Each structure stands twice: as structure tokens, then as C-alpha cells.
Amino acid sequence: MTTTASSRRDAMAQWWQLRSRGERIVLSAGAALATLALAWLFIWQPLQSDSERATRQLAGDRLALVEAHRQADAIAGLARSAPAVAAGEARAALDSMLAQQGLKGAATTVERSDNDRLRLTFDHISFDALTAFLDALQRTAQLRAVEVIATARVEPGQVRADLTLAR
């Protein structure tokens, strides 16, 4: 293998020596130009396009960071302005909200399922009234629905609702 490599090297050296000075200069200039062209094509161009892409991505990432900071500030503001949980009995707050919404007679069962949860059943309630009731419960009495099972009834817009409420 070394003899093949050395014989090739000798053949190239002999070929080079047979060329005139002008031919050597032209071949050297052509090789240098080809080397520069390949370096530009395979090294400089990819570096240039990657740098432009990174610049565009950096601008997008900065916008995303600004938006994330804005949303974090909004969340912190919501946490500061959240209403304090009303002290008192959850059952009393629920009964008060049922009376205010005119749903006292619609609630078929109200029972305590554990220390801090209440189960409430409506056999027949309009879906709009149910959503308004849940919204008012959360805003006014600080009771939130942790489980809602609403089953459609035959009458349009009417449901049977089983609710689990918690503070």
C-alpha cells in the first residue's frame, strides 16, 4: 500500500515537473480558486444562513418571553385580586344561593358527602339556569363545582344535574 501511495506521489511529482512555469501558475491559481469556491459554498454560506436563522429565532423568542412576562404579571394580578374565601358554613351559603336564584324547590337532594364537599341533585333544571347558578355560586359563595354530571332530558334545554361542590 505504501508503494502504491509513493508511486502515485512520484507520478504526480513527475507530472508537475513536466509542466512549464506558466502552466504551474495557472493550475495553482485554478486550484486556489476551486478551494475558495468550495469553502464559500460549503462553509461560508451555511454559516451565513444559520446566523440569519438564529437572528430571526432570537427575535421570536424575545417576543415570546415578553408575552410570558405579561401573562405572568396578569396571573399575579389575578391572584392578588382574588376574593377571599368567605368564612362560614358551606351548606348555609348553598341554601342562600338556591333561594337567591329561585332554585330552592328545584333541588331534590342536598347532602354532605364528606367534611368539605356537598352533593346536590336537580331532577329538572334548564341548562342556562344551571350555568348561571354555578357561576353565582363560585363568585358569591366561593363554592365551586368539582364534579358535574348533566344528563339531557326529553324537553329541549332541560337536564338532570348531579353536582359535587367544594370550597
Short mmCIF file of N, CA and C in Angstrom, two decimals:
data_model
loop_
_atom_site.label_atom_id
_atom_site.label_comp_id
_atom_site.label_asym_id
_atom_site.label_seq_id
_atom_site.Cartn_x
_atom_site.Cartn_y
_atom_site.Cartn_z
N MET A 1 0.81 -1.17 0.00
CA MET A 1 0.00 0.00 0.00
C MET A 1 0.88 1.26 0.00
N THR A 2 1.94 1.23 0.76
CA THR A 2 2.84 2.39 0.77
C THR A 2 3.55 2.55 -0.55
N THR A 3 3.81 1.44 -1.22
CA THR A 3 4.47 1.55 -2.52
C THR A 3 3.51 2.15 -3.54
N THR A 4 2.23 1.84 -3.42
CA THR A 4 1.24 2.41 -4.33
C THR A 4 1.11 3.91 -4.09
N ALA A 5 1.06 4.30 -2.82
CA ALA A 5 0.95 5.71 -2.48
C ALA A 5 2.20 6.46 -2.90
N SER A 6 3.34 5.87 -2.66
CA SER A 6 4.58 6.56 -3.02
C SER A 6 4.74 6.61 -4.54
N SER A 7 4.30 5.56 -5.25
CA SER A 7 4.41 5.59 -6.71
C SER A 7 3.45 6.63 -7.29
N ARG A 8 2.31 6.81 -6.68
CA ARG A 8 1.38 7.84 -7.13
C ARG A 8 1.98 9.22 -6.88
N ARG A 9 2.57 9.38 -5.71
CA ARG A 9 3.20 10.65 -5.38
C ARG A 9 4.35 10.95 -6.34
N ASP A 10 5.11 9.95 -6.66
CA ASP A 10 6.22 10.14 -7.61
C ASP A 10 5.68 10.49 -8.99
N ALA A 11 4.59 9.83 -9.39
CA ALA A 11 3.99 10.11 -10.69
C ALA A 11 3.44 11.53 -10.74
N MET A 12 2.83 12.00 -9.65
CA MET A 12 2.30 13.36 -9.60
C MET A 12 3.45 14.38 -9.61
N ALA A 13 4.52 14.07 -8.87
CA ALA A 13 5.68 14.98 -8.85
C ALA A 13 6.30 15.07 -10.23
N GLN A 14 6.40 13.95 -10.91
CA GLN A 14 6.97 13.95 -12.26
C GLN A 14 6.06 14.71 -13.23
N TRP A 15 4.76 14.50 -13.11
CA TRP A 15 3.80 15.20 -13.96
C TRP A 15 3.93 16.71 -13.73
N TRP A 16 4.05 17.12 -12.47
CA TRP A 16 4.17 18.53 -12.12
C TRP A 16 5.46 19.12 -12.68
N GLN A 17 6.55 18.36 -12.63
CA GLN A 17 7.84 18.85 -13.13
C GLN A 17 7.83 19.01 -14.64
N LEU A 18 7.01 18.22 -15.31
CA LEU A 18 6.94 18.30 -16.77
C LEU A 18 6.17 19.55 -17.23
N ARG A 19 5.43 20.20 -16.35
CA ARG A 19 4.67 21.38 -16.72
C ARG A 19 5.58 22.60 -16.74
N SER A 20 5.22 23.51 -17.62
CA SER A 20 6.00 24.76 -17.70
C SER A 20 5.63 25.66 -16.54
N ARG A 21 6.41 26.71 -16.35
CA ARG A 21 6.16 27.65 -15.25
C ARG A 21 4.78 28.29 -15.40
N GLY A 22 4.38 28.68 -16.57
CA GLY A 22 3.07 29.29 -16.81
C GLY A 22 1.93 28.32 -16.49
N GLU A 23 2.10 27.05 -16.90
CA GLU A 23 1.08 26.04 -16.61
C GLU A 23 0.95 25.82 -15.10
N ARG A 24 2.07 25.81 -14.41
CA ARG A 24 2.03 25.64 -12.95
C ARG A 24 1.28 26.79 -12.29
N ILE A 25 1.56 28.01 -12.78
CA ILE A 25 0.87 29.17 -12.19
C ILE A 25 -0.63 29.08 -12.45
N VAL A 26 -1.05 28.74 -13.66
CA VAL A 26 -2.47 28.62 -14.00
C VAL A 26 -3.11 27.51 -13.19
N LEU A 27 -2.46 26.34 -13.07
CA LEU A 27 -3.01 25.23 -12.29
C LEU A 27 -3.11 25.59 -10.81
N SER A 28 -2.10 26.27 -10.28
CA SER A 28 -2.13 26.68 -8.86
C SER A 28 -3.25 27.68 -8.63
N ALA A 29 -3.41 28.65 -9.53
CA ALA A 29 -4.47 29.64 -9.40
C ALA A 29 -5.84 28.97 -9.51
N GLY A 30 -5.98 28.03 -10.44
CA GLY A 30 -7.25 27.29 -10.59
C GLY A 30 -7.57 26.48 -9.34
N ALA A 31 -6.56 25.81 -8.76
CA ALA A 31 -6.77 25.02 -7.55
C ALA A 31 -7.15 25.94 -6.38
N ALA A 32 -6.47 27.09 -6.28
CA ALA A 32 -6.78 28.04 -5.21
C ALA A 32 -8.20 28.58 -5.38
N LEU A 33 -8.58 28.90 -6.61
CA LEU A 33 -9.92 29.40 -6.89
C LEU A 33 -10.97 28.34 -6.58
N ALA A 34 -10.71 27.09 -6.96
CA ALA A 34 -11.65 26.00 -6.66
C ALA A 34 -11.76 25.78 -5.16
N THR A 35 -10.64 25.88 -4.44
CA THR A 35 -10.66 25.73 -2.98
C THR A 35 -11.48 26.84 -2.34
N LEU A 36 -11.27 28.07 -2.81
CA LEU A 36 -12.05 29.19 -2.28
C LEU A 36 -13.54 29.03 -2.59
N ALA A 37 -13.86 28.59 -3.79
CA ALA A 37 -15.26 28.41 -4.17
C ALA A 37 -15.92 27.32 -3.31
N LEU A 38 -15.22 26.22 -3.09
CA LEU A 38 -15.77 25.14 -2.26
C LEU A 38 -15.90 25.60 -0.80
N ALA A 39 -14.93 26.35 -0.30
CA ALA A 39 -15.01 26.86 1.07
C ALA A 39 -16.19 27.82 1.20
N TRP A 40 -16.39 28.68 0.21
CA TRP A 40 -17.52 29.60 0.24
C TRP A 40 -18.84 28.84 0.21
N LEU A 41 -18.91 27.82 -0.67
CA LEU A 41 -20.15 27.08 -0.84
C LEU A 41 -20.49 26.21 0.36
N PHE A 42 -19.50 25.51 0.91
CA PHE A 42 -19.79 24.53 1.96
C PHE A 42 -19.51 25.03 3.38
N ILE A 43 -18.84 26.17 3.54
CA ILE A 43 -18.55 26.67 4.88
C ILE A 43 -19.22 28.03 5.10
N TRP A 44 -18.92 29.01 4.25
CA TRP A 44 -19.41 30.37 4.49
C TRP A 44 -20.92 30.49 4.32
N GLN A 45 -21.48 29.94 3.26
CA GLN A 45 -22.93 30.04 3.02
C GLN A 45 -23.74 29.40 4.14
N PRO A 46 -23.44 28.16 4.57
CA PRO A 46 -24.21 27.60 5.69
C PRO A 46 -24.08 28.42 6.97
N LEU A 47 -22.87 28.93 7.25
CA LEU A 47 -22.70 29.77 8.44
C LEU A 47 -23.55 31.02 8.34
N GLN A 48 -23.58 31.63 7.18
CA GLN A 48 -24.35 32.86 6.97
C GLN A 48 -25.85 32.59 7.14
N SER A 49 -26.36 31.52 6.53
CA SER A 49 -27.80 31.24 6.63
C SER A 49 -28.17 30.83 8.06
N ASP A 50 -27.30 30.10 8.76
CA ASP A 50 -27.57 29.73 10.15
C ASP A 50 -27.60 30.96 11.04
N SER A 51 -26.72 31.89 10.77
CA SER A 51 -26.69 33.11 11.59
C SER A 51 -27.94 33.94 11.36
N GLU A 52 -28.43 34.03 10.12
CA GLU A 52 -29.67 34.75 9.83
C GLU A 52 -30.86 34.06 10.49
N ARG A 53 -30.89 32.73 10.42
CA ARG A 53 -31.98 31.96 11.05
C ARG A 53 -31.95 32.15 12.56
N ALA A 54 -30.76 32.13 13.15
CA ALA A 54 -30.64 32.32 14.60
C ALA A 54 -31.09 33.72 15.00
N THR A 55 -30.80 34.72 14.19
CA THR A 55 -31.24 36.09 14.47
C THR A 55 -32.76 36.18 14.44
N ARG A 56 -33.39 35.56 13.43
CA ARG A 56 -34.85 35.56 13.36
C ARG A 56 -35.46 34.82 14.55
N GLN A 57 -34.86 33.69 14.91
CA GLN A 57 -35.38 32.90 16.02
C GLN A 57 -35.22 33.66 17.34
N LEU A 58 -34.13 34.38 17.49
CA LEU A 58 -33.91 35.17 18.69
C LEU A 58 -34.98 36.24 18.84
N ALA A 59 -35.32 36.89 17.75
CA ALA A 59 -36.37 37.91 17.79
C ALA A 59 -37.71 37.29 18.20
N GLY A 60 -38.03 36.13 17.65
CA GLY A 60 -39.27 35.45 18.02
C GLY A 60 -39.26 35.01 19.47
N ASP A 61 -38.11 34.51 19.94
CA ASP A 61 -38.00 34.09 21.33
C ASP A 61 -38.14 35.28 22.28
N ARG A 62 -37.59 36.42 21.88
CA ARG A 62 -37.73 37.62 22.73
C ARG A 62 -39.19 38.04 22.83
N LEU A 63 -39.92 37.97 21.71
CA LEU A 63 -41.35 38.30 21.75
C LEU A 63 -42.11 37.32 22.65
N ALA A 64 -41.76 36.04 22.56
CA ALA A 64 -42.42 35.03 23.40
C ALA A 64 -42.12 35.28 24.87
N LEU A 65 -40.89 35.70 25.18
CA LEU A 65 -40.52 36.00 26.56
C LEU A 65 -41.29 37.20 27.08
N VAL A 66 -41.43 38.23 26.26
CA VAL A 66 -42.20 39.41 26.67
C VAL A 66 -43.65 39.01 26.94
N GLU A 67 -44.22 38.18 26.08
CA GLU A 67 -45.60 37.72 26.27
C GLU A 67 -45.72 36.88 27.53
N ALA A 68 -44.74 36.02 27.80
CA ALA A 68 -44.77 35.19 29.01
C ALA A 68 -44.70 36.07 30.26
N HIS A 69 -43.85 37.11 30.23
CA HIS A 69 -43.79 38.02 31.37
C HIS A 69 -45.11 38.76 31.57
N ARG A 70 -45.74 39.16 30.46
CA ARG A 70 -47.02 39.85 30.55
C ARG A 70 -48.08 38.93 31.15
N GLN A 71 -48.10 37.68 30.71
CA GLN A 71 -49.08 36.74 31.24
C GLN A 71 -48.80 36.42 32.71
N ALA A 72 -47.52 36.30 33.08
CA ALA A 72 -47.18 36.05 34.49
C ALA A 72 -47.63 37.22 35.36
N ASP A 73 -47.43 38.44 34.87
CA ASP A 73 -47.89 39.61 35.63
C ASP A 73 -49.42 39.61 35.76
N ALA A 74 -50.10 39.22 34.67
CA ALA A 74 -51.57 39.16 34.72
C ALA A 74 -52.02 38.11 35.71
N ILE A 75 -51.36 36.96 35.73
CA ILE A 75 -51.72 35.90 36.67
C ILE A 75 -51.47 36.35 38.11
N ALA A 76 -50.33 37.01 38.33
CA ALA A 76 -50.04 37.51 39.67
C ALA A 76 -51.08 38.55 40.09
N GLY A 77 -51.52 39.39 39.15
CA GLY A 77 -52.55 40.37 39.46
C GLY A 77 -53.87 39.71 39.81
N LEU A 78 -54.20 38.63 39.09
CA LEU A 78 -55.44 37.90 39.40
C LEU A 78 -55.35 37.25 40.77
N ALA A 79 -54.18 36.71 41.10
CA ALA A 79 -54.01 36.07 42.40
C ALA A 79 -54.14 37.11 43.52
N ARG A 80 -53.63 38.33 43.30
CA ARG A 80 -53.74 39.37 44.32
C ARG A 80 -55.17 39.87 44.47
N SER A 81 -55.91 39.88 43.36
CA SER A 81 -57.27 40.42 43.42
C SER A 81 -58.34 39.36 43.62
N ALA A 82 -57.93 38.12 43.85
CA ALA A 82 -58.92 37.05 44.07
C ALA A 82 -59.68 37.32 45.36
N PRO A 83 -60.97 37.10 45.33
CA PRO A 83 -61.74 37.36 46.56
C PRO A 83 -61.35 36.36 47.64
N ALA A 84 -61.37 36.84 48.85
CA ALA A 84 -61.04 35.97 49.98
C ALA A 84 -62.17 34.96 50.17
N VAL A 85 -61.79 33.78 50.59
CA VAL A 85 -62.78 32.74 50.82
C VAL A 85 -63.63 33.14 52.02
N ALA A 86 -64.90 33.12 51.79
CA ALA A 86 -65.81 33.53 52.85
C ALA A 86 -65.82 32.48 53.95
N ALA A 87 -65.72 32.96 55.14
CA ALA A 87 -65.78 32.05 56.28
C ALA A 87 -67.25 31.69 56.49
N GLY A 88 -67.48 30.58 57.09
CA GLY A 88 -68.86 30.20 57.39
C GLY A 88 -69.16 28.82 56.85
N GLU A 89 -70.36 28.44 57.02
CA GLU A 89 -70.80 27.11 56.65
C GLU A 89 -71.14 27.05 55.17
N ALA A 90 -70.62 26.05 54.49
CA ALA A 90 -70.87 25.88 53.06
C ALA A 90 -72.33 25.59 52.79
N ARG A 91 -72.96 24.83 53.68
CA ARG A 91 -74.37 24.47 53.49
C ARG A 91 -75.25 25.72 53.56
N ALA A 92 -74.93 26.63 54.48
CA ALA A 92 -75.71 27.86 54.61
C ALA A 92 -75.54 28.72 53.37
N ALA A 93 -74.30 28.79 52.85
CA ALA A 93 -74.06 29.56 51.63
C ALA A 93 -74.81 28.96 50.45
N LEU A 94 -74.84 27.63 50.36
CA LEU A 94 -75.55 26.95 49.28
C LEU A 94 -77.05 27.23 49.39
N ASP A 95 -77.62 27.10 50.58
CA ASP A 95 -79.05 27.36 50.76
C ASP A 95 -79.39 28.80 50.39
N SER A 96 -78.53 29.73 50.77
CA SER A 96 -78.75 31.14 50.43
C SER A 96 -78.73 31.35 48.92
N MET A 97 -77.79 30.74 48.23
CA MET A 97 -77.70 30.89 46.76
C MET A 97 -78.89 30.23 46.07
N LEU A 98 -79.34 29.08 46.56
CA LEU A 98 -80.51 28.43 45.98
C LEU A 98 -81.73 29.35 46.10
N ALA A 99 -81.88 29.99 47.26
CA ALA A 99 -83.01 30.89 47.46
C ALA A 99 -82.89 32.12 46.55
N GLN A 100 -81.68 32.69 46.43
CA GLN A 100 -81.49 33.87 45.60
C GLN A 100 -81.77 33.58 44.13
N GLN A 101 -81.39 32.40 43.66
CA GLN A 101 -81.57 32.04 42.26
C GLN A 101 -82.97 31.47 41.98
N GLY A 102 -83.77 31.29 43.04
CA GLY A 102 -85.12 30.74 42.87
C GLY A 102 -85.11 29.26 42.53
N LEU A 103 -84.12 28.55 43.04
CA LEU A 103 -83.97 27.12 42.74
C LEU A 103 -84.16 26.24 43.97
N LYS A 104 -84.66 26.81 45.06
CA LYS A 104 -84.81 26.05 46.30
C LYS A 104 -85.70 24.83 46.08
N GLY A 105 -86.79 25.01 45.34
CA GLY A 105 -87.70 23.89 45.10
C GLY A 105 -87.19 22.92 44.04
N ALA A 106 -86.29 23.38 43.18
CA ALA A 106 -85.78 22.53 42.11
C ALA A 106 -84.74 21.53 42.62
N ALA A 107 -84.08 21.86 43.72
CA ALA A 107 -83.05 20.96 44.26
C ALA A 107 -83.75 19.81 44.98
N THR A 108 -83.57 18.59 44.48
CA THR A 108 -84.25 17.45 45.08
C THR A 108 -83.50 16.88 46.27
N THR A 109 -82.17 16.88 46.20
CA THR A 109 -81.39 16.42 47.36
C THR A 109 -80.18 17.31 47.55
N VAL A 110 -79.90 17.57 48.83
CA VAL A 110 -78.69 18.28 49.23
C VAL A 110 -78.13 17.50 50.40
N GLU A 111 -76.92 16.99 50.23
CA GLU A 111 -76.31 16.20 51.32
C GLU A 111 -74.82 16.47 51.38
N ARG A 112 -74.26 16.28 52.55
CA ARG A 112 -72.83 16.45 52.74
C ARG A 112 -72.17 15.10 52.43
N SER A 113 -71.20 15.11 51.47
CA SER A 113 -70.56 13.86 51.10
C SER A 113 -69.32 13.59 51.94
N ASP A 114 -68.63 14.61 52.37
CA ASP A 114 -67.55 14.50 53.35
C ASP A 114 -67.40 15.85 54.01
N ASN A 115 -66.33 16.09 54.72
CA ASN A 115 -66.20 17.30 55.52
C ASN A 115 -66.35 18.59 54.72
N ASP A 116 -65.80 18.65 53.50
CA ASP A 116 -65.80 19.91 52.78
C ASP A 116 -66.51 19.85 51.44
N ARG A 117 -67.29 18.82 51.19
CA ARG A 117 -67.99 18.68 49.91
C ARG A 117 -69.49 18.48 50.14
N LEU A 118 -70.25 19.03 49.21
CA LEU A 118 -71.70 18.88 49.23
C LEU A 118 -72.15 18.26 47.91
N ARG A 119 -73.13 17.35 48.00
CA ARG A 119 -73.72 16.77 46.79
C ARG A 119 -75.11 17.37 46.63
N LEU A 120 -75.39 17.81 45.41
CA LEU A 120 -76.65 18.48 45.12
C LEU A 120 -77.22 17.86 43.85
N THR A 121 -78.51 17.59 43.85
CA THR A 121 -79.16 16.98 42.68
C THR A 121 -80.36 17.83 42.27
N PHE A 122 -80.42 18.10 40.97
CA PHE A 122 -81.59 18.73 40.36
C PHE A 122 -82.17 17.70 39.41
N ASP A 123 -83.43 17.29 39.63
CA ASP A 123 -84.04 16.34 38.70
C ASP A 123 -84.42 17.02 37.40
N HIS A 124 -84.73 18.31 37.46
CA HIS A 124 -85.24 19.00 36.30
C HIS A 124 -84.83 20.47 36.41
N ILE A 125 -83.88 20.90 35.56
CA ILE A 125 -83.42 22.30 35.59
C ILE A 125 -82.98 22.67 34.17
N SER A 126 -83.20 23.92 33.80
CA SER A 126 -82.74 24.33 32.47
C SER A 126 -81.21 24.47 32.52
N PHE A 127 -80.60 24.18 31.42
CA PHE A 127 -79.14 24.23 31.36
C PHE A 127 -78.63 25.65 31.60
N ASP A 128 -79.33 26.64 31.07
CA ASP A 128 -78.94 28.03 31.28
C ASP A 128 -79.01 28.40 32.76
N ALA A 129 -80.07 27.97 33.45
CA ALA A 129 -80.20 28.26 34.87
C ALA A 129 -79.10 27.56 35.66
N LEU A 130 -78.72 26.36 35.24
CA LEU A 130 -77.65 25.63 35.92
C LEU A 130 -76.32 26.36 35.79
N THR A 131 -76.00 26.83 34.59
CA THR A 131 -74.71 27.51 34.41
C THR A 131 -74.71 28.85 35.17
N ALA A 132 -75.83 29.56 35.17
CA ALA A 132 -75.91 30.82 35.92
C ALA A 132 -75.77 30.55 37.42
N PHE A 133 -76.38 29.47 37.89
CA PHE A 133 -76.29 29.10 39.30
C PHE A 133 -74.84 28.76 39.68
N LEU A 134 -74.17 27.98 38.84
CA LEU A 134 -72.77 27.61 39.13
C LEU A 134 -71.86 28.84 39.13
N ASP A 135 -72.11 29.77 38.20
CA ASP A 135 -71.32 31.00 38.15
C ASP A 135 -71.53 31.83 39.41
N ALA A 136 -72.78 32.00 39.81
CA ALA A 136 -73.09 32.78 41.01
C ALA A 136 -72.53 32.10 42.26
N LEU A 137 -72.60 30.79 42.31
CA LEU A 137 -72.05 30.05 43.46
C LEU A 137 -70.56 30.33 43.61
N GLN A 138 -69.86 30.30 42.51
CA GLN A 138 -68.42 30.50 42.59
C GLN A 138 -68.07 31.94 42.93
N ARG A 139 -68.77 32.90 42.32
CA ARG A 139 -68.45 34.31 42.56
C ARG A 139 -68.87 34.76 43.95
N THR A 140 -70.06 34.40 44.37
CA THR A 140 -70.62 34.95 45.59
C THR A 140 -70.31 34.10 46.83
N ALA A 141 -70.53 32.81 46.73
CA ALA A 141 -70.38 31.95 47.91
C ALA A 141 -69.03 31.23 47.94
N GLN A 142 -68.19 31.43 46.95
CA GLN A 142 -66.89 30.76 46.84
C GLN A 142 -67.02 29.24 46.93
N LEU A 143 -68.10 28.73 46.39
CA LEU A 143 -68.29 27.28 46.23
C LEU A 143 -68.10 26.97 44.76
N ARG A 144 -67.28 25.99 44.47
CA ARG A 144 -67.03 25.64 43.07
C ARG A 144 -67.44 24.20 42.83
N ALA A 145 -67.82 23.95 41.60
CA ALA A 145 -68.21 22.60 41.21
C ALA A 145 -66.95 21.80 40.92
N VAL A 146 -66.77 20.70 41.63
CA VAL A 146 -65.63 19.83 41.36
C VAL A 146 -66.04 18.64 40.50
N GLU A 147 -67.35 18.42 40.43
CA GLU A 147 -67.87 17.36 39.56
C GLU A 147 -69.29 17.75 39.15
N VAL A 148 -69.55 17.67 37.85
CA VAL A 148 -70.88 17.97 37.33
C VAL A 148 -71.26 16.87 36.36
N ILE A 149 -72.40 16.26 36.61
CA ILE A 149 -72.94 15.28 35.67
C ILE A 149 -74.29 15.80 35.24
N ALA A 150 -74.37 16.22 33.99
CA ALA A 150 -75.62 16.77 33.44
C ALA A 150 -76.12 15.82 32.37
N THR A 151 -77.32 15.30 32.58
CA THR A 151 -77.92 14.36 31.64
C THR A 151 -79.11 15.04 30.97
N ALA A 152 -79.13 15.01 29.65
CA ALA A 152 -80.20 15.66 28.90
C ALA A 152 -81.54 14.98 29.19
N ARG A 153 -82.57 15.82 29.27
CA ARG A 153 -83.93 15.30 29.42
C ARG A 153 -84.64 15.40 28.08
N VAL A 154 -85.84 14.92 28.02
CA VAL A 154 -86.60 14.92 26.77
C VAL A 154 -86.93 16.35 26.34
N GLU A 155 -87.25 17.21 27.30
CA GLU A 155 -87.59 18.59 26.99
C GLU A 155 -86.34 19.33 26.53
N PRO A 156 -86.42 20.14 25.49
CA PRO A 156 -85.26 20.86 25.00
C PRO A 156 -84.70 21.83 26.06
N GLY A 157 -83.40 21.80 26.24
CA GLY A 157 -82.73 22.71 27.17
C GLY A 157 -82.80 22.30 28.62
N GLN A 158 -83.42 21.18 28.92
CA GLN A 158 -83.58 20.72 30.31
C GLN A 158 -82.61 19.57 30.59
N VAL A 159 -82.08 19.54 31.82
CA VAL A 159 -81.14 18.49 32.21
C VAL A 159 -81.45 18.00 33.61
N ARG A 160 -80.95 16.82 33.91
CA ARG A 160 -80.88 16.32 35.29
C ARG A 160 -79.42 16.54 35.67
N ALA A 161 -79.17 17.18 36.81
CA ALA A 161 -77.81 17.54 37.18
C ALA A 161 -77.46 17.01 38.55
N ASP A 162 -76.32 16.35 38.63
CA ASP A 162 -75.74 15.91 39.89
C ASP A 162 -74.45 16.70 40.07
N LEU A 163 -74.36 17.46 41.14
CA LEU A 163 -73.23 18.33 41.39
C LEU A 163 -72.50 17.95 42.65
N THR A 164 -71.19 18.06 42.63
CA THR A 164 -70.39 17.96 43.83
C THR A 164 -69.70 19.32 43.98
N LEU A 165 -69.92 19.97 45.12
CA LEU A 165 -69.41 21.30 45.36
C LEU A 165 -68.39 21.28 46.49
N ALA A 166 -67.40 22.17 46.38
CA ALA A 166 -66.37 22.28 47.41
C ALA A 166 -65.93 23.73 47.52
N ARG A 167 -65.30 24.06 48.64
CA ARG A 167 -64.74 25.41 48.83
C ARG A 167 -63.36 25.46 48.29
#
